[in-house]
Amino acid sequence: MNQLSDFHRDRVRAVLAASPLIPVITINDPDDAVPLCQALVKGGLRVLEITLRTRHGVRAIERVRQALPDVWVGAGTVTGVAQYREVEAAGAQFVITPGVTEALLEFGLTSEAPLLPGISTISELMLGYSLGYREFKFFPAEVSGGIPALKAFASPFPDVSFCPTGGIRRTTARDFLALANVSAVGGTWLMPEAAVAAKDWDAISRVVQDSLADLQVEN
Ligand code: 3PG
């Protein structure tokens, strides 16, 4: 059976190490893509996950890659190999899937953009683990057991780390990041819908700055 290469694993680790918070971005208006991402980066983020939840996702990846060459720009909500190829062609530097299929896991072994596969159960984790994956998105994190589930995963799989997303907020991000097996957390709270609708990019930078500052606060 083919195995994930060190190159792919190191690339995913580099992405997860670049930023403790990863915004899960959905583009409703294509003209928002660049200013929204600029605001997130201005606030302090270095990794951007642009999802395929709207038809603007692929083009947004292309535009943001050109506009922001110094940060990691990846694709999220990739659910099939055809989409994987499409976002790679658009310049995505990593790919995140909400769940796993054998086809996606296999494709990620040799893809140009490394894969962060989404799992919510130990069996899904084991499927990826058997192919050499050691980094996973844990989704949907809160409803799949949240912090207690991640603590339980650590016993049988101490060499696996996670990027939990789904239900995480500014107030809970820090608790997730305190776990030894969590390298970053993702979420949509970093770009409040009202601020995006109002194109209030400064407000978005402030939410990011405040969320990053909260991670530093002592108990
Ligand atoms: C994801 O795909 O990671 C989630 O949709 C983000 O969930 P959230 O809206 O609860 O942050």
PDB file of C-alpha atoms and ligand atoms in Angstrom:
ATOM      1  CA  MET A   1       0.000   0.000   0.000  1.00  0.00           C
ATOM      2  CA  ASN A   2       1.291   3.496  -0.838  1.00  0.00           C
ATOM      3  CA  GLN A   3       2.173   5.683   2.123  1.00  0.00           C
ATOM      4  CA  LEU A   4       2.177   9.415   2.694  1.00  0.00           C
ATOM      5  CA  SER A   5       5.620  10.871   2.044  1.00  0.00           C
ATOM      6  CA  ASP A   6       7.620  12.927   4.549  1.00  0.00           C
ATOM      7  CA  PHE A   7       7.301  15.818   2.106  1.00  0.00           C
ATOM      8  CA  HIS A   8       3.502  15.805   2.321  1.00  0.00           C
ATOM      9  CA  ARG A   9       3.480  15.360   6.094  1.00  0.00           C
ATOM     10  CA  ASP A  10       5.995  18.167   6.612  1.00  0.00           C
ATOM     11  CA  ARG A  11       4.012  20.502   4.375  1.00  0.00           C
ATOM     12  CA  VAL A  12       0.823  19.953   6.364  1.00  0.00           C
ATOM     13  CA  ARG A  13       2.751  20.450   9.606  1.00  0.00           C
ATOM     14  CA  ALA A  14       4.203  23.697   8.257  1.00  0.00           C
ATOM     15  CA  VAL A  15       0.712  24.976   7.438  1.00  0.00           C
ATOM     16  CA  LEU A  16      -0.653  24.073  10.867  1.00  0.00           C
ATOM     17  CA  ALA A  17       2.387  25.584  12.599  1.00  0.00           C
ATOM     18  CA  ALA A  18       2.026  28.881  10.736  1.00  0.00           C
ATOM     19  CA  SER A  19      -1.108  30.067  12.527  1.00  0.00           C
ATOM     20  CA  PRO A  20      -3.005  28.876  15.613  1.00  0.00           C
ATOM     21  CA  LEU A  21      -6.286  30.086  14.086  1.00  0.00           C
ATOM     22  CA  ILE A  22      -7.514  29.173  10.617  1.00  0.00           C
ATOM     23  CA  PRO A  23     -10.486  31.059   9.188  1.00  0.00           C
ATOM     24  CA  VAL A  24     -13.031  28.923   7.329  1.00  0.00           C
ATOM     25  CA  ILE A  25     -13.926  31.343   4.565  1.00  0.00           C
ATOM     26  CA  THR A  26     -17.022  31.286   2.368  1.00  0.00           C
ATOM     27  CA  ILE A  27     -17.137  33.785  -0.474  1.00  0.00           C
ATOM     28  CA  ASN A  28     -20.615  35.028  -1.374  1.00  0.00           C
ATOM     29  CA  ASP A  29     -19.504  38.069  -3.354  1.00  0.00           C
ATOM     30  CA  PRO A  30     -16.410  37.421  -5.486  1.00  0.00           C
ATOM     31  CA  ASP A  31     -15.248  41.003  -4.985  1.00  0.00           C
ATOM     32  CA  ASP A  32     -14.978  40.345  -1.241  1.00  0.00           C
ATOM     33  CA  ALA A  33     -12.330  37.639  -1.591  1.00  0.00           C
ATOM     34  CA  VAL A  34      -9.204  39.799  -1.665  1.00  0.00           C
ATOM     35  CA  PRO A  35     -10.204  42.568   0.819  1.00  0.00           C
ATOM     36  CA  LEU A  36     -11.628  40.003   3.250  1.00  0.00           C
ATOM     37  CA  CYS A  37      -8.466  37.918   3.155  1.00  0.00           C
ATOM     38  CA  GLN A  38      -6.312  41.046   3.411  1.00  0.00           C
ATOM     39  CA  ALA A  39      -8.248  42.002   6.555  1.00  0.00           C
ATOM     40  CA  LEU A  40      -7.707  38.544   8.067  1.00  0.00           C
ATOM     41  CA  VAL A  41      -3.978  38.751   7.335  1.00  0.00           C
ATOM     42  CA  LYS A  42      -3.789  42.312   8.655  1.00  0.00           C
ATOM     43  CA  GLY A  43      -5.297  41.011  11.891  1.00  0.00           C
ATOM     44  CA  GLY A  44      -2.449  38.495  12.166  1.00  0.00           C
ATOM     45  CA  LEU A  45      -3.505  35.274  10.404  1.00  0.00           C
ATOM     46  CA  ARG A  46      -1.091  33.425   8.133  1.00  0.00           C
ATOM     47  CA  VAL A  47      -3.270  30.561   6.881  1.00  0.00           C
ATOM     48  CA  LEU A  48      -6.488  30.992   4.888  1.00  0.00           C
ATOM     49  CA  GLU A  49      -8.947  28.178   4.125  1.00  0.00           C
ATOM     50  CA  ILE A  50     -11.215  29.218   1.266  1.00  0.00           C
ATOM     51  CA  THR A  51     -14.109  26.802   0.965  1.00  0.00           C
ATOM     52  CA  LEU A  52     -15.943  25.535  -2.075  1.00  0.00           C
ATOM     53  CA  ARG A  53     -19.281  26.192  -0.410  1.00  0.00           C
ATOM     54  CA  THR A  54     -20.152  28.705  -3.084  1.00  0.00           C
ATOM     55  CA  ARG A  55     -19.328  28.703  -6.784  1.00  0.00           C
ATOM     56  CA  HIS A  56     -16.839  31.533  -6.179  1.00  0.00           C
ATOM     57  CA  GLY A  57     -14.401  29.414  -4.160  1.00  0.00           C
ATOM     58  CA  VAL A  58     -12.000  28.296  -6.909  1.00  0.00           C
ATOM     59  CA  ARG A  59     -11.615  31.725  -8.489  1.00  0.00           C
ATOM     60  CA  ALA A  60     -11.210  33.260  -5.004  1.00  0.00           C
ATOM     61  CA  ILE A  61      -8.300  30.898  -4.287  1.00  0.00           C
ATOM     62  CA  GLU A  62      -6.655  32.009  -7.514  1.00  0.00           C
ATOM     63  CA  ARG A  63      -7.112  35.722  -6.786  1.00  0.00           C
ATOM     64  CA  VAL A  64      -6.067  35.531  -3.141  1.00  0.00           C
ATOM     65  CA  ARG A  65      -2.953  33.540  -3.994  1.00  0.00           C
ATOM     66  CA  GLN A  66      -1.889  36.308  -6.350  1.00  0.00           C
ATOM     67  CA  ALA A  67      -2.771  39.113  -3.940  1.00  0.00           C
ATOM     68  CA  LEU A  68      -1.257  37.521  -0.818  1.00  0.00           C
ATOM     69  CA  PRO A  69       1.811  35.533  -1.868  1.00  0.00           C
ATOM     70  CA  ASP A  70       3.284  35.457   1.663  1.00  0.00           C
ATOM     71  CA  VAL A  71       0.560  33.481   3.424  1.00  0.00           C
ATOM     72  CA  TRP A  72      -0.710  29.922   3.032  1.00  0.00           C
ATOM     73  CA  VAL A  73      -3.840  29.782   0.885  1.00  0.00           C
ATOM     74  CA  GLY A  74      -5.717  26.500   0.794  1.00  0.00           C
ATOM     75  CA  ALA A  75      -9.044  25.027  -0.206  1.00  0.00           C
ATOM     76  CA  GLY A  76     -11.712  23.737   2.164  1.00  0.00           C
ATOM     77  CA  THR A  77     -14.872  21.658   1.806  1.00  0.00           C
ATOM     78  CA  VAL A  78     -13.263  19.635  -0.975  1.00  0.00           C
ATOM     79  CA  THR A  79     -15.404  16.508  -1.266  1.00  0.00           C
ATOM     80  CA  GLY A  80     -14.124  14.782  -4.396  1.00  0.00           C
ATOM     81  CA  VAL A  81     -11.025  14.198  -6.485  1.00  0.00           C
ATOM     82  CA  ALA A  82     -12.276  16.354  -9.375  1.00  0.00           C
ATOM     83  CA  GLN A  83     -12.560  19.330  -7.004  1.00  0.00           C
ATOM     84  CA  TYR A  84      -9.128  18.495  -5.581  1.00  0.00           C
ATOM     85  CA  ARG A  85      -7.597  18.755  -9.057  1.00  0.00           C
ATOM     86  CA  GLU A  86      -9.481  21.975  -9.731  1.00  0.00           C
ATOM     87  CA  VAL A  87      -8.242  23.747  -6.579  1.00  0.00           C
ATOM     88  CA  GLU A  88      -4.689  22.557  -7.176  1.00  0.00           C
ATOM     89  CA  ALA A  89      -4.835  24.066 -10.648  1.00  0.00           C
ATOM     90  CA  ALA A  90      -6.059  27.305  -9.052  1.00  0.00           C
ATOM     91  CA  GLY A  91      -2.982  27.370  -6.808  1.00  0.00           C
ATOM     92  CA  ALA A  92      -4.272  25.966  -3.514  1.00  0.00           C
ATOM     93  CA  GLN A  93      -1.290  25.171  -1.274  1.00  0.00           C
ATOM     94  CA  PHE A  94      -3.203  22.703   0.892  1.00  0.00           C
ATOM     95  CA  VAL A  95      -6.558  20.948   0.777  1.00  0.00           C
ATOM     96  CA  ILE A  96      -8.965  20.292   3.630  1.00  0.00           C
ATOM     97  CA  THR A  97     -11.848  17.847   3.393  1.00  0.00           C
ATOM     98  CA  PRO A  98     -14.787  17.646   5.816  1.00  0.00           C
ATOM     99  CA  GLY A  99     -14.581  13.837   5.852  1.00  0.00           C
ATOM    100  CA  VAL A 100     -12.673  11.026   4.176  1.00  0.00           C
ATOM    101  CA  THR A 101     -13.193   8.785   1.191  1.00  0.00           C
ATOM    102  CA  GLU A 102     -10.645   6.215   0.071  1.00  0.00           C
ATOM    103  CA  ALA A 103     -10.306   8.073  -3.233  1.00  0.00           C
ATOM    104  CA  LEU A 104      -9.447  11.372  -1.531  1.00  0.00           C
ATOM    105  CA  LEU A 105      -6.978   9.761   0.863  1.00  0.00           C
ATOM    106  CA  GLU A 106      -5.264   7.973  -2.026  1.00  0.00           C
ATOM    107  CA  PHE A 107      -5.159  11.105  -4.146  1.00  0.00           C
ATOM    108  CA  GLY A 108      -3.651  13.092  -1.269  1.00  0.00           C
ATOM    109  CA  LEU A 109      -0.655  10.726  -1.135  1.00  0.00           C
ATOM    110  CA  THR A 110       0.773  12.091  -4.372  1.00  0.00           C
ATOM    111  CA  SER A 111      -1.081  15.378  -4.859  1.00  0.00           C
ATOM    112  CA  GLU A 112       0.802  18.617  -5.265  1.00  0.00           C
ATOM    113  CA  ALA A 113      -1.169  20.291  -2.474  1.00  0.00           C
ATOM    114  CA  PRO A 114      -1.016  18.233   0.732  1.00  0.00           C
ATOM    115  CA  LEU A 115      -4.219  16.950   2.285  1.00  0.00           C
ATOM    116  CA  LEU A 116      -5.592  17.577   5.766  1.00  0.00           C
ATOM    117  CA  PRO A 117      -8.341  14.957   5.893  1.00  0.00           C
ATOM    118  CA  GLY A 118     -11.396  15.495   8.067  1.00  0.00           C
ATOM    119  CA  ILE A 119     -12.417  12.815  10.544  1.00  0.00           C
ATOM    120  CA  SER A 120     -14.865  12.571  13.407  1.00  0.00           C
ATOM    121  CA  THR A 121     -14.366   8.967  14.526  1.00  0.00           C
ATOM    122  CA  ILE A 122     -11.489   6.681  15.469  1.00  0.00           C
ATOM    123  CA  SER A 123     -12.288   4.376  12.545  1.00  0.00           C
ATOM    124  CA  GLU A 124     -11.931   7.218  10.038  1.00  0.00           C
ATOM    125  CA  LEU A 125      -8.717   8.256  11.743  1.00  0.00           C
ATOM    126  CA  MET A 126      -7.435   4.682  11.430  1.00  0.00           C
ATOM    127  CA  LEU A 127      -8.178   4.625   7.722  1.00  0.00           C
ATOM    128  CA  GLY A 128      -6.007   7.716   7.233  1.00  0.00           C
ATOM    129  CA  TYR A 129      -3.436   6.539   9.744  1.00  0.00           C
ATOM    130  CA  SER A 130      -2.906   3.298   7.827  1.00  0.00           C
ATOM    131  CA  LEU A 131      -1.861   5.407   4.813  1.00  0.00           C
ATOM    132  CA  GLY A 132       0.571   7.480   6.871  1.00  0.00           C
ATOM    133  CA  TYR A 133      -1.574  10.506   7.685  1.00  0.00           C
ATOM    134  CA  ARG A 134      -0.819  11.930  11.121  1.00  0.00           C
ATOM    135  CA  GLU A 135      -2.595  15.305  10.900  1.00  0.00           C
ATOM    136  CA  PHE A 136      -6.363  15.516  10.668  1.00  0.00           C
ATOM    137  CA  LYS A 137      -9.143  18.053  10.774  1.00  0.00           C
ATOM    138  CA  PHE A 138     -11.558  17.031  13.570  1.00  0.00           C
ATOM    139  CA  PHE A 139     -14.988  17.965  12.275  1.00  0.00           C
ATOM    140  CA  PRO A 140     -17.590  18.808  13.425  1.00  0.00           C
ATOM    141  CA  ALA A 141     -15.555  19.203  16.589  1.00  0.00           C
ATOM    142  CA  GLU A 142     -18.039  20.308  19.238  1.00  0.00           C
ATOM    143  CA  VAL A 143     -20.863  17.930  18.350  1.00  0.00           C
ATOM    144  CA  SER A 144     -18.411  15.045  17.870  1.00  0.00           C
ATOM    145  CA  GLY A 145     -17.237  15.204  21.464  1.00  0.00           C
ATOM    146  CA  GLY A 146     -15.069  18.324  21.573  1.00  0.00           C
ATOM    147  CA  ILE A 147     -12.210  18.433  24.033  1.00  0.00           C
ATOM    148  CA  PRO A 148     -13.040  15.131  25.818  1.00  0.00           C
ATOM    149  CA  ALA A 149     -12.991  13.309  22.464  1.00  0.00           C
ATOM    150  CA  LEU A 150      -9.613  14.810  21.541  1.00  0.00           C
ATOM    151  CA  LYS A 151      -8.217  13.774  24.927  1.00  0.00           C
ATOM    152  CA  ALA A 152      -9.522  10.250  24.354  1.00  0.00           C
ATOM    153  CA  PHE A 153      -7.938  10.120  20.862  1.00  0.00           C
ATOM    154  CA  ALA A 154      -4.534  10.932  22.391  1.00  0.00           C
ATOM    155  CA  SER A 155      -4.241   7.638  24.275  1.00  0.00           C
ATOM    156  CA  PRO A 156      -4.286   5.199  21.344  1.00  0.00           C
ATOM    157  CA  PHE A 157      -2.800   7.742  18.888  1.00  0.00           C
ATOM    158  CA  PRO A 158      -0.210   9.893  20.705  1.00  0.00           C
ATOM    159  CA  ASP A 159       1.510  10.751  17.407  1.00  0.00           C
ATOM    160  CA  VAL A 160      -1.573  12.274  15.787  1.00  0.00           C
ATOM    161  CA  SER A 161      -2.482  15.943  15.891  1.00  0.00           C
ATOM    162  CA  PHE A 162      -5.668  17.724  15.003  1.00  0.00           C
ATOM    163  CA  CYS A 163      -7.144  20.926  13.707  1.00  0.00           C
ATOM    164  CA  PRO A 164     -10.611  20.924  15.292  1.00  0.00           C
ATOM    165  CA  THR A 165     -13.290  22.996  13.571  1.00  0.00           C
ATOM    166  CA  GLY A 166     -17.035  23.230  13.808  1.00  0.00           C
ATOM    167  CA  GLY A 167     -18.639  24.993  16.756  1.00  0.00           C
ATOM    168  CA  ILE A 168     -15.427  26.589  18.011  1.00  0.00           C
ATOM    169  CA  ARG A 169     -15.658  30.210  19.098  1.00  0.00           C
ATOM    170  CA  ARG A 170     -13.342  32.936  20.303  1.00  0.00           C
ATOM    171  CA  THR A 171     -14.153  31.930  23.885  1.00  0.00           C
ATOM    172  CA  THR A 172     -13.286  28.253  23.422  1.00  0.00           C
ATOM    173  CA  ALA A 173     -10.373  28.345  20.943  1.00  0.00           C
ATOM    174  CA  ARG A 174      -7.795  28.684  23.697  1.00  0.00           C
ATOM    175  CA  ASP A 175      -9.027  25.586  25.577  1.00  0.00           C
ATOM    176  CA  PHE A 176      -8.729  23.485  22.423  1.00  0.00           C
ATOM    177  CA  LEU A 177      -5.254  24.858  21.703  1.00  0.00           C
ATOM    178  CA  ALA A 178      -4.141  23.961  25.230  1.00  0.00           C
ATOM    179  CA  LEU A 179      -4.369  20.261  24.279  1.00  0.00           C
ATOM    180  CA  ALA A 180      -1.048  18.700  23.299  1.00  0.00           C
ATOM    181  CA  ASN A 181      -2.621  17.061  20.241  1.00  0.00           C
ATOM    182  CA  VAL A 182      -4.171  20.252  18.818  1.00  0.00           C
ATOM    183  CA  SER A 183      -1.953  22.295  16.505  1.00  0.00           C
ATOM    184  CA  ALA A 184      -4.494  24.841  15.263  1.00  0.00           C
ATOM    185  CA  VAL A 185      -8.232  25.459  15.363  1.00  0.00           C
ATOM    186  CA  GLY A 186     -10.513  26.587  12.575  1.00  0.00           C
ATOM    187  CA  GLY A 187     -13.770  28.443  12.420  1.00  0.00           C
ATOM    188  CA  THR A 188     -16.039  31.024  10.925  1.00  0.00           C
ATOM    189  CA  TRP A 189     -16.263  33.270  13.984  1.00  0.00           C
ATOM    190  CA  LEU A 190     -13.190  35.135  12.695  1.00  0.00           C
ATOM    191  CA  MET A 191     -15.297  36.802  10.009  1.00  0.00           C
ATOM    192  CA  PRO A 192     -18.713  37.718  11.417  1.00  0.00           C
ATOM    193  CA  GLU A 193     -21.408  37.662   8.729  1.00  0.00           C
ATOM    194  CA  ALA A 194     -22.611  41.180   9.546  1.00  0.00           C
ATOM    195  CA  ALA A 195     -19.120  42.630   9.121  1.00  0.00           C
ATOM    196  CA  VAL A 196     -18.665  40.844   5.783  1.00  0.00           C
ATOM    197  CA  ALA A 197     -22.079  42.020   4.572  1.00  0.00           C
ATOM    198  CA  ALA A 198     -21.180  45.601   5.553  1.00  0.00           C
ATOM    199  CA  LYS A 199     -17.698  45.177   4.017  1.00  0.00           C
ATOM    200  CA  ASP A 200     -16.344  46.394   7.338  1.00  0.00           C
ATOM    201  CA  TRP A 201     -12.851  44.998   6.851  1.00  0.00           C
ATOM    202  CA  ASP A 202     -11.401  46.863   9.846  1.00  0.00           C
ATOM    203  CA  ALA A 203     -13.930  45.164  12.101  1.00  0.00           C
ATOM    204  CA  ILE A 204     -12.732  41.785  10.796  1.00  0.00           C
ATOM    205  CA  SER A 205      -9.089  42.650  11.468  1.00  0.00           C
ATOM    206  CA  ARG A 206     -10.094  43.599  15.013  1.00  0.00           C
ATOM    207  CA  VAL A 207     -11.932  40.310  15.612  1.00  0.00           C
ATOM    208  CA  VAL A 208      -8.795  38.476  14.505  1.00  0.00           C
ATOM    209  CA  GLN A 209      -6.502  40.610  16.675  1.00  0.00           C
ATOM    210  CA  ASP A 210      -8.772  40.149  19.702  1.00  0.00           C
ATOM    211  CA  SER A 211      -9.035  36.394  19.098  1.00  0.00           C
ATOM    212  CA  LEU A 212      -5.244  36.081  18.870  1.00  0.00           C
ATOM    213  CA  ALA A 213      -4.818  38.253  21.989  1.00  0.00           C
ATOM    214  CA  ASP A 214      -7.241  35.983  23.898  1.00  0.00           C
ATOM    215  CA  LEU A 215      -4.895  33.057  23.260  1.00  0.00           C
ATOM    216  CA  GLN A 216      -2.175  34.852  25.233  1.00  0.00           C
ATOM    217  CA  VAL A 217      -4.262  35.711  28.313  1.00  0.00           C
ATOM    218  CA  GLU A 218      -3.124  34.008  31.537  1.00  0.00           C
ATOM    219  CA  ASN A 219      -5.707  32.161  33.603  1.00  0.00           C
TER     220      ASN A 219
HETATM  221  C1  3PG B   1     -15.983  24.046   9.120  1.00  0.00           C
HETATM  222  O1  3PG B   1     -16.130  23.577   8.005  1.00  0.00           O
HETATM  223  O2  3PG B   1     -14.902  23.945   9.691  1.00  0.00           O
HETATM  224  C2  3PG B   1     -17.143  24.636   9.828  1.00  0.00           C
HETATM  225  O3  3PG B   1     -18.199  24.932   9.019  1.00  0.00           O
HETATM  226  C3  3PG B   1     -16.808  25.795  10.678  1.00  0.00           C
HETATM  227  O4  3PG B   1     -17.747  25.746  11.651  1.00  0.00           O
HETATM  228  P1  3PG B   1     -18.174  27.017  12.490  1.00  0.00           P
HETATM  229  O5  3PG B   1     -19.072  27.829  11.623  1.00  0.00           O
HETATM  230  O6  3PG B   1     -18.909  26.453  13.689  1.00  0.00           O
HETATM  231  O7  3PG B   1     -16.923  27.747  12.887  1.00  0.00           O
END
